[in-house]
mmCIF file of C-alpha atoms and ligand atoms in Angstrom:
data_model
loop_
_atom_site.group_PDB
_atom_site.id
_atom_site.type_symbol
_atom_site.label_atom_id
_atom_site.label_comp_id
_atom_site.label_asym_id
_atom_site.label_seq_id
_atom_site.Cartn_x
_atom_site.Cartn_y
_atom_site.Cartn_z
ATOM 1 C CA UNK A 1 0.000 0.000 0.000
ATOM 2 C CA UNK A 2 1.301 3.458 -0.868
ATOM 3 C CA UNK A 3 0.684 5.538 2.258
ATOM 4 C CA UNK A 4 0.697 8.762 0.254
ATOM 5 C CA UNK A 5 3.126 10.634 2.524
ATOM 6 C CA UNK A 6 6.347 10.654 0.478
ATOM 7 C CA UNK A 7 7.973 14.090 0.619
ATOM 8 C CA UNK A 8 6.379 15.065 3.944
ATOM 9 C CA UNK A 9 8.535 16.132 6.914
ATOM 10 C CA UNK A 10 8.396 14.267 10.227
ATOM 11 C CA UNK A 11 9.871 15.089 13.613
ATOM 12 C CA UNK A 12 10.451 11.787 15.395
ATOM 13 C CA UNK A 13 11.501 12.396 18.999
ATOM 14 C CA UNK A 14 13.741 10.042 20.987
ATOM 15 C CA UNK A 15 14.602 7.931 17.963
ATOM 16 C CA UNK A 16 18.207 6.711 18.135
ATOM 17 C CA UNK A 17 16.927 3.262 19.157
ATOM 18 C CA UNK A 18 13.856 1.311 20.210
ATOM 19 C CA UNK A 19 10.313 2.318 19.300
ATOM 20 C CA UNK A 20 11.217 5.823 18.091
ATOM 21 C CA UNK A 21 13.784 4.368 15.715
ATOM 22 C CA UNK A 22 11.177 1.848 14.515
ATOM 23 C CA UNK A 23 8.841 4.749 13.648
ATOM 24 C CA UNK A 24 11.579 6.742 11.891
ATOM 25 C CA UNK A 25 12.585 3.651 9.903
ATOM 26 C CA UNK A 26 9.049 3.002 8.666
ATOM 27 C CA UNK A 27 8.539 6.660 7.718
ATOM 28 C CA UNK A 28 11.843 6.811 5.821
ATOM 29 C CA UNK A 29 10.841 3.660 3.923
ATOM 30 C CA UNK A 30 7.689 5.573 2.886
ATOM 31 C CA UNK A 31 9.770 8.455 1.535
ATOM 32 C CA UNK A 32 9.223 10.818 4.482
ATOM 33 C CA UNK A 33 12.031 13.253 5.365
ATOM 34 C CA UNK A 34 12.833 12.988 9.060
ATOM 35 C CA UNK A 35 14.381 14.920 11.889
ATOM 36 C CA UNK A 36 15.366 12.463 14.600
ATOM 37 C CA UNK A 37 16.423 13.339 18.124
ATOM 38 C CA UNK A 38 18.106 11.732 21.144
ATOM 39 C CA UNK A 39 20.462 12.969 23.840
ATOM 40 C CA UNK A 40 23.408 10.756 22.884
ATOM 41 C CA UNK A 41 24.919 12.166 19.662
ATOM 42 C CA UNK A 42 26.964 9.107 18.714
ATOM 43 C CA UNK A 43 24.104 6.578 18.628
ATOM 44 C CA UNK A 44 21.890 9.184 16.982
ATOM 45 C CA UNK A 45 24.374 9.773 14.153
ATOM 46 C CA UNK A 46 24.753 6.014 13.650
ATOM 47 C CA UNK A 47 20.960 5.684 13.336
ATOM 48 C CA UNK A 48 20.813 8.623 10.923
ATOM 49 C CA UNK A 49 23.449 6.924 8.749
ATOM 50 C CA UNK A 50 21.389 3.694 8.733
ATOM 51 C CA UNK A 51 18.260 5.592 7.734
ATOM 52 C CA UNK A 52 20.042 7.392 4.880
ATOM 53 C CA UNK A 53 21.147 4.020 3.510
ATOM 54 C CA UNK A 54 17.548 2.786 3.570
ATOM 55 C CA UNK A 55 16.288 5.515 1.272
ATOM 56 C CA UNK A 56 18.668 7.864 -0.550
ATOM 57 C CA UNK A 57 15.717 9.960 -1.755
ATOM 58 C CA UNK A 58 14.906 11.373 1.694
ATOM 59 C CA UNK A 59 16.620 13.865 3.962
ATOM 60 C CA UNK A 60 17.565 12.637 7.417
ATOM 61 C CA UNK A 61 18.596 15.258 9.974
ATOM 62 C CA UNK A 62 19.924 14.272 13.409
ATOM 63 C CA UNK A 63 19.535 16.738 16.262
ATOM 64 C CA UNK A 64 21.119 15.816 19.584
ATOM 65 C CA UNK A 65 19.367 17.205 22.626
ATOM 66 C CA UNK A 66 17.016 16.571 25.497
ATOM 67 C CA UNK A 67 13.496 16.748 24.083
ATOM 68 C CA UNK A 68 12.097 17.281 27.583
ATOM 69 C CA UNK A 69 13.797 20.698 27.731
ATOM 70 C CA UNK A 70 12.591 23.843 25.976
ATOM 71 C CA UNK A 71 16.000 24.244 24.322
ATOM 72 C CA UNK A 72 15.920 20.641 23.062
ATOM 73 C CA UNK A 73 12.468 21.143 21.560
ATOM 74 C CA UNK A 74 13.480 24.427 19.899
ATOM 75 C CA UNK A 75 16.498 22.974 18.082
ATOM 76 C CA UNK A 76 14.514 19.922 17.007
ATOM 77 C CA UNK A 77 11.702 22.049 15.564
ATOM 78 C CA UNK A 78 14.141 24.428 13.872
ATOM 79 C CA UNK A 79 15.765 21.543 11.982
ATOM 80 C CA UNK A 80 12.644 20.816 9.893
ATOM 81 C CA UNK A 81 11.362 23.252 7.251
ATOM 82 C CA UNK A 82 7.866 22.276 8.437
ATOM 83 C CA UNK A 83 6.422 19.510 10.583
ATOM 84 C CA UNK A 84 3.721 17.487 8.821
ATOM 85 C CA UNK A 85 4.109 14.474 11.095
ATOM 86 C CA UNK A 86 5.019 14.598 14.775
ATOM 87 C CA UNK A 87 5.936 11.440 16.664
ATOM 88 C CA UNK A 88 6.129 12.265 20.351
ATOM 89 C CA UNK A 89 8.383 10.058 22.422
ATOM 90 C CA UNK A 90 10.810 10.271 25.353
ATOM 91 C CA UNK A 91 12.281 7.905 27.880
ATOM 92 C CA UNK A 92 9.739 6.509 30.319
ATOM 93 C CA UNK A 93 9.769 7.384 34.032
ATOM 94 C CA UNK A 94 11.570 5.004 36.410
ATOM 95 C CA UNK A 95 9.692 2.221 38.245
ATOM 96 C CA UNK A 96 9.222 2.340 42.004
ATOM 97 C CA UNK A 97 6.798 2.849 44.855
ATOM 98 C CA UNK A 98 4.786 6.042 45.227
ATOM 99 C CA UNK A 99 5.843 6.207 48.896
ATOM 100 C CA UNK A 100 9.384 6.979 47.758
ATOM 101 C CA UNK A 101 8.490 9.633 45.196
ATOM 102 C CA UNK A 102 8.483 13.312 45.990
ATOM 103 C CA UNK A 103 7.189 16.353 44.170
ATOM 104 C CA UNK A 104 10.333 16.612 42.018
ATOM 105 C CA UNK A 105 9.935 12.997 40.816
ATOM 106 C CA UNK A 106 6.360 13.715 39.770
ATOM 107 C CA UNK A 107 7.310 16.979 38.093
ATOM 108 C CA UNK A 108 10.028 15.222 36.064
ATOM 109 C CA UNK A 109 7.589 12.538 34.898
ATOM 110 C CA UNK A 110 4.905 15.071 34.004
ATOM 111 C CA UNK A 111 7.487 17.247 32.221
ATOM 112 C CA UNK A 112 8.770 14.344 30.105
ATOM 113 C CA UNK A 113 5.630 12.368 29.364
ATOM 114 C CA UNK A 114 2.871 14.969 29.440
ATOM 115 C CA UNK A 115 4.098 18.559 29.016
ATOM 116 C CA UNK A 116 6.765 17.798 26.375
ATOM 117 C CA UNK A 117 4.310 16.237 23.906
ATOM 118 C CA UNK A 118 1.691 18.892 24.685
ATOM 119 C CA UNK A 119 4.211 21.658 23.974
ATOM 120 C CA UNK A 120 5.241 20.068 20.669
ATOM 121 C CA UNK A 121 1.576 19.690 19.717
ATOM 122 C CA UNK A 122 0.960 23.340 20.574
ATOM 123 C CA UNK A 123 3.882 24.456 18.409
ATOM 124 C CA UNK A 124 2.938 22.416 15.323
ATOM 125 C CA UNK A 125 -0.743 21.602 14.887
ATOM 126 C CA UNK A 126 -2.142 24.982 13.847
ATOM 127 C CA UNK A 127 0.326 25.191 10.947
ATOM 128 C CA UNK A 128 -0.623 21.608 10.017
ATOM 129 C CA UNK A 129 -4.281 22.670 9.957
ATOM 130 C CA UNK A 130 -3.501 25.641 7.714
ATOM 131 C CA UNK A 131 -1.807 23.285 5.241
ATOM 132 C CA UNK A 132 -4.686 20.776 5.454
ATOM 133 C CA UNK A 133 -2.606 17.799 6.567
ATOM 134 C CA UNK A 134 -1.135 16.779 9.915
ATOM 135 C CA UNK A 135 -0.489 13.626 11.896
ATOM 136 C CA UNK A 136 0.504 13.406 15.547
ATOM 137 C CA UNK A 137 1.313 10.042 17.095
ATOM 138 C CA UNK A 138 2.123 9.978 20.796
ATOM 139 C CA UNK A 139 3.976 6.903 21.998
ATOM 140 C CA UNK A 140 2.411 6.224 25.395
ATOM 141 C CA UNK A 141 1.978 2.793 27.003
ATOM 142 C CA UNK A 142 -0.439 -0.073 27.527
ATOM 143 C CA UNK A 143 -0.242 1.078 31.171
ATOM 144 C CA UNK A 144 -2.733 3.798 30.215
ATOM 145 C CA UNK A 145 -5.413 1.118 29.775
ATOM 146 C CA UNK A 146 -4.138 -1.490 32.225
ATOM 147 C CA UNK A 147 -2.036 0.238 34.902
ATOM 148 C CA UNK A 148 1.113 -1.432 36.212
ATOM 149 C CA UNK A 149 1.488 -0.704 39.936
ATOM 150 C CA UNK A 150 5.262 -0.133 40.041
ATOM 151 C CA UNK A 151 5.001 2.251 37.060
ATOM 152 C CA UNK A 152 2.874 4.777 38.941
ATOM 153 C CA UNK A 153 4.773 7.767 37.514
ATOM 154 C CA UNK A 154 4.074 6.514 34.007
ATOM 155 C CA UNK A 155 0.421 5.622 34.747
ATOM 156 C CA UNK A 156 -0.179 9.108 36.112
ATOM 157 C CA UNK A 157 1.765 11.318 33.693
ATOM 158 C CA UNK A 158 0.622 9.471 30.579
ATOM 159 C CA UNK A 159 -3.002 9.569 31.727
ATOM 160 C CA UNK A 160 -2.686 13.362 31.829
ATOM 161 C CA UNK A 161 -1.531 13.386 28.197
ATOM 162 C CA UNK A 162 -4.287 10.949 27.248
ATOM 163 C CA UNK A 163 -6.962 13.220 28.702
ATOM 164 C CA UNK A 164 -5.512 16.246 26.920
ATOM 165 C CA UNK A 165 -5.418 14.425 23.576
ATOM 166 C CA UNK A 166 -8.998 13.177 23.969
ATOM 167 C CA UNK A 167 -10.261 16.751 24.017
ATOM 168 C CA UNK A 168 -7.809 18.422 21.658
ATOM 169 C CA UNK A 169 -7.976 15.859 18.845
ATOM 170 C CA UNK A 170 -11.718 16.536 18.611
ATOM 171 C CA UNK A 171 -11.386 20.283 18.102
ATOM 172 C CA UNK A 172 -13.131 21.020 14.804
ATOM 173 C CA UNK A 173 -10.362 23.426 13.758
ATOM 174 C CA UNK A 174 -7.984 20.423 13.767
ATOM 175 C CA UNK A 175 -10.125 17.396 12.898
ATOM 176 C CA UNK A 176 -11.939 19.144 10.025
ATOM 177 C CA UNK A 177 -8.586 20.254 8.584
ATOM 178 C CA UNK A 178 -7.193 16.702 8.278
ATOM 179 C CA UNK A 179 -5.073 16.915 11.428
ATOM 180 C CA UNK A 180 -5.263 13.745 13.501
ATOM 181 C CA UNK A 181 -3.839 13.117 16.967
ATOM 182 C CA UNK A 182 -3.650 9.558 18.252
ATOM 183 C CA UNK A 183 -1.879 7.669 21.002
ATOM 184 C CA UNK A 184 -0.098 4.427 20.194
ATOM 185 C CA UNK A 185 0.112 2.148 23.254
ATOM 186 C CA UNK A 186 2.936 -0.393 23.237
ATOM 187 C CA UNK A 187 2.661 -3.586 25.251
ATOM 188 C CA UNK A 188 6.001 -5.408 25.564
ATOM 189 C CA UNK A 189 8.450 -4.627 22.763
ATOM 190 C CA UNK A 190 11.953 -5.973 22.501
ATOM 191 C CA UNK A 191 13.983 -2.831 23.153
ATOM 192 C CA UNK A 192 16.829 -1.849 25.474
ATOM 193 C CA UNK A 193 14.308 -0.382 27.899
ATOM 194 C CA UNK A 194 12.408 -3.668 28.165
ATOM 195 C CA UNK A 195 15.621 -5.653 28.600
ATOM 196 C CA UNK A 196 16.985 -3.310 31.266
ATOM 197 C CA UNK A 197 13.723 -3.756 33.193
ATOM 198 C CA UNK A 198 14.106 -7.537 33.005
ATOM 199 C CA UNK A 199 17.755 -7.287 34.086
ATOM 200 C CA UNK A 200 16.685 -5.325 37.162
ATOM 201 C CA UNK A 201 14.049 -7.951 38.039
ATOM 202 C CA UNK A 202 16.603 -10.710 37.478
ATOM 203 C CA UNK A 203 19.185 -9.021 39.722
ATOM 204 C CA UNK A 204 16.599 -8.403 42.479
ATOM 205 C CA UNK A 205 15.014 -11.871 42.386
ATOM 206 C CA UNK A 206 18.141 -13.929 41.627
ATOM 207 C CA UNK A 207 16.310 -15.595 38.729
ATOM 208 C CA UNK A 208 18.252 -15.946 35.471
ATOM 209 C CA UNK A 209 17.447 -13.251 32.911
ATOM 210 C CA UNK A 210 16.099 -15.781 30.379
ATOM 211 C CA UNK A 211 13.686 -17.188 33.007
ATOM 212 C CA UNK A 212 12.370 -13.690 33.738
ATOM 213 C CA UNK A 213 11.875 -13.053 30.025
ATOM 214 C CA UNK A 214 10.186 -16.409 29.473
ATOM 215 C CA UNK A 215 7.735 -15.751 32.316
ATOM 216 C CA UNK A 216 6.791 -12.442 30.688
ATOM 217 C CA UNK A 217 6.464 -13.997 27.225
ATOM 218 C CA UNK A 218 3.988 -16.505 28.661
ATOM 219 C CA UNK A 219 1.711 -13.613 29.662
ATOM 220 C CA UNK A 220 1.372 -12.565 26.008
ATOM 221 C CA UNK A 221 -1.091 -14.532 23.850
ATOM 222 C CA UNK A 222 1.206 -14.001 20.838
ATOM 223 C CA UNK A 223 3.912 -15.759 22.950
ATOM 224 C CA UNK A 224 6.582 -13.249 21.986
ATOM 225 C CA UNK A 225 7.617 -9.621 22.330
ATOM 226 C CA UNK A 226 6.808 -7.125 19.610
ATOM 227 C CA UNK A 227 9.526 -5.686 17.400
ATOM 228 C CA UNK A 228 10.289 -1.991 16.825
ATOM 229 C CA UNK A 229 9.676 -2.591 13.089
ATOM 230 C CA UNK A 230 6.120 -3.799 13.786
ATOM 231 C CA UNK A 231 5.505 -0.800 15.989
ATOM 232 C CA UNK A 232 6.922 1.525 13.327
ATOM 233 C CA UNK A 233 4.693 0.053 10.632
ATOM 234 C CA UNK A 234 1.591 0.783 12.725
ATOM 235 C CA UNK A 235 2.847 4.308 13.374
ATOM 236 C CA UNK A 236 3.496 4.915 9.657
ATOM 237 C CA UNK A 237 -0.002 3.752 8.805
ATOM 238 C CA UNK A 238 -1.469 6.161 11.387
ATOM 239 C CA UNK A 239 0.495 8.898 9.610
ATOM 240 C CA UNK A 240 -0.854 7.873 6.202
ATOM 241 C CA UNK A 241 -3.403 9.610 3.993
ATOM 242 C CA UNK A 242 -5.602 6.528 4.452
ATOM 243 C CA UNK A 243 -5.795 7.074 8.246
ATOM 244 C CA UNK A 244 -7.370 10.540 7.978
ATOM 245 C CA UNK A 245 -10.628 9.391 9.678
ATOM 246 C CA UNK A 246 -8.849 8.033 12.769
ATOM 247 C CA UNK A 247 -8.350 10.606 15.512
ATOM 248 C CA UNK A 248 -8.439 10.864 19.294
ATOM 249 C CA UNK A 249 -7.861 7.136 19.675
ATOM 250 C CA UNK A 250 -5.794 5.029 22.068
ATOM 251 C CA UNK A 251 -4.505 2.167 19.961
ATOM 252 C CA UNK A 252 -2.978 -0.833 21.658
ATOM 253 C CA UNK A 253 -0.354 -2.998 20.033
ATOM 254 C CA UNK A 254 0.448 -5.742 22.509
ATOM 255 C CA UNK A 255 0.074 -9.238 21.009
ATOM 256 C CA UNK A 256 -3.296 -9.635 22.757
ATOM 257 C CA UNK A 257 -2.006 -9.048 26.282
ATOM 258 C CA UNK A 258 -4.680 -6.545 27.348
ATOM 259 C CA UNK A 259 -7.431 -8.829 28.662
ATOM 260 C CA UNK A 260 -10.477 -6.588 28.159
ATOM 261 C CA UNK A 261 -13.216 -6.845 25.530
ATOM 262 C CA UNK A 262 -13.159 -3.075 24.917
HETATM 263 P P1 NAP B 1 14.670 2.660 24.456
HETATM 264 O O1 NAP B 1 14.900 1.484 23.600
HETATM 265 O O2 NAP B 1 15.404 2.800 25.746
HETATM 266 O O3 NAP B 1 14.919 3.968 23.547
HETATM 267 C C1 NAP B 1 14.699 5.238 24.081
HETATM 268 C C2 NAP B 1 15.126 6.278 23.041
HETATM 269 O O4 NAP B 1 14.731 7.555 23.527
HETATM 270 C C3 NAP B 1 16.628 6.359 22.845
HETATM 271 O O5 NAP B 1 16.880 6.734 21.498
HETATM 272 C C4 NAP B 1 17.029 7.473 23.804
HETATM 273 O O6 NAP B 1 18.277 8.038 23.434
HETATM 274 C C5 NAP B 1 15.856 8.422 23.601
HETATM 275 N N1 NAP B 1 15.597 9.333 24.714
HETATM 276 C C6 NAP B 1 15.332 9.000 26.000
HETATM 277 N N2 NAP B 1 15.133 10.099 26.724
HETATM 278 C C7 NAP B 1 15.256 11.158 25.866
HETATM 279 C C8 NAP B 1 15.156 12.553 26.033
HETATM 280 N N3 NAP B 1 14.912 13.109 27.227
HETATM 281 N N4 NAP B 1 15.345 13.364 24.946
HETATM 282 C C9 NAP B 1 15.607 12.808 23.735
HETATM 283 N N5 NAP B 1 15.709 11.498 23.530
HETATM 284 C C10 NAP B 1 15.536 10.672 24.597
HETATM 285 O O7 NAP B 1 13.116 2.790 24.881
HETATM 286 P P2 NAP B 1 11.799 2.226 24.143
HETATM 287 O O8 NAP B 1 11.536 0.864 24.638
HETATM 288 O O9 NAP B 1 11.877 2.500 22.701
HETATM 289 O O10 NAP B 1 10.681 3.157 24.833
HETATM 290 C C11 NAP B 1 10.206 4.346 24.238
HETATM 291 C C12 NAP B 1 9.020 4.841 25.064
HETATM 292 O O11 NAP B 1 7.979 3.867 25.016
HETATM 293 C C13 NAP B 1 9.348 5.052 26.550
HETATM 294 O O12 NAP B 1 8.652 6.173 27.030
HETATM 295 C C14 NAP B 1 8.820 3.790 27.189
HETATM 296 O O13 NAP B 1 8.476 3.975 28.534
HETATM 297 C C15 NAP B 1 7.597 3.525 26.335
HETATM 298 N N6 NAP B 1 7.175 2.117 26.407
HETATM 299 C C16 NAP B 1 7.973 1.131 25.948
HETATM 300 C C17 NAP B 1 7.542 -0.199 26.027
HETATM 301 C C18 NAP B 1 8.393 -1.353 25.532
HETATM 302 O O14 NAP B 1 7.957 -2.496 25.646
HETATM 303 N N7 NAP B 1 9.553 -1.131 24.963
HETATM 304 C C19 NAP B 1 6.290 -0.490 26.593
HETATM 305 C C20 NAP B 1 5.490 0.551 27.047
HETATM 306 C C21 NAP B 1 5.947 1.866 26.954
HETATM 307 P P3 NAP B 1 19.205 8.816 24.514
HETATM 308 O O15 NAP B 1 19.200 7.984 25.757
HETATM 309 O O16 NAP B 1 20.520 8.929 23.858
HETATM 310 O O17 NAP B 1 18.538 10.149 24.723
#
């Protein structure tokens, strides 16, 4: 299927590896020019080089910086002539117990996983509406639908973003101008973040890493973890011309792990 987005410009945040990289890869395959960001310049440049090899017809710009800071967002936005597609992403908050978290822990989580995407939406969507095309995909988490107790910072901050998107995506001045805003909710995807979580469980419990991973795999009806490429393909479709009637949705991709009917 031709997604009809070749030649568009995308800002894909937090994309030197993992799910963000999966999204950038799928968009580049579709002929979309991308600005990718991450804090670590070396890994980011290596990813940019990989993306350029995938499709010589597109421009790939790498901007090192912390997307959760105003300065990081400014340089990222300045690197694209326009933003037709915005993929919001950042590192997730740390696990833990709410009894140990203080105001500054909550503010950091809200800054990274709620205010950062809201700010980037604010700075891009009205221009998208003027041009009559815009796609925003926020990478959130399955924890928004099925909370995970030790990820309280994530459950809370991402729920704030989810509520904001539910209202904003339905504004007529956006939806009627072909600007969609959706949240893509990953279950368990095989990325460094997932593996570092398993390593921590393994170290704490004394169980071998492979046993910890196998126990988690068994909880997924698909009996495996998702891949960043699968996640990216879903993201690229949400950014397509064909997806113009999909907005304000929370879309799970989790191999069937969420146990609810709705
Ligand atoms: P990952 O493999 O660890 O990759 C994270 C990427 O984000 C890296 O490129 C990292 O590069 C970049 N990054 C992190 N913080 C950043 C910041 N402040 N500014 C700019 N770039 C930043 O993680 P992932 O698994 O892809 O996870 C992506 C998001 O999805 C996270 O919010 C995570 O909580 C969420 N999620 C993941 C899963 C899963 O199964 N993988 C499930 C549910 C939710 P630098 O470190 O160099 O900045």
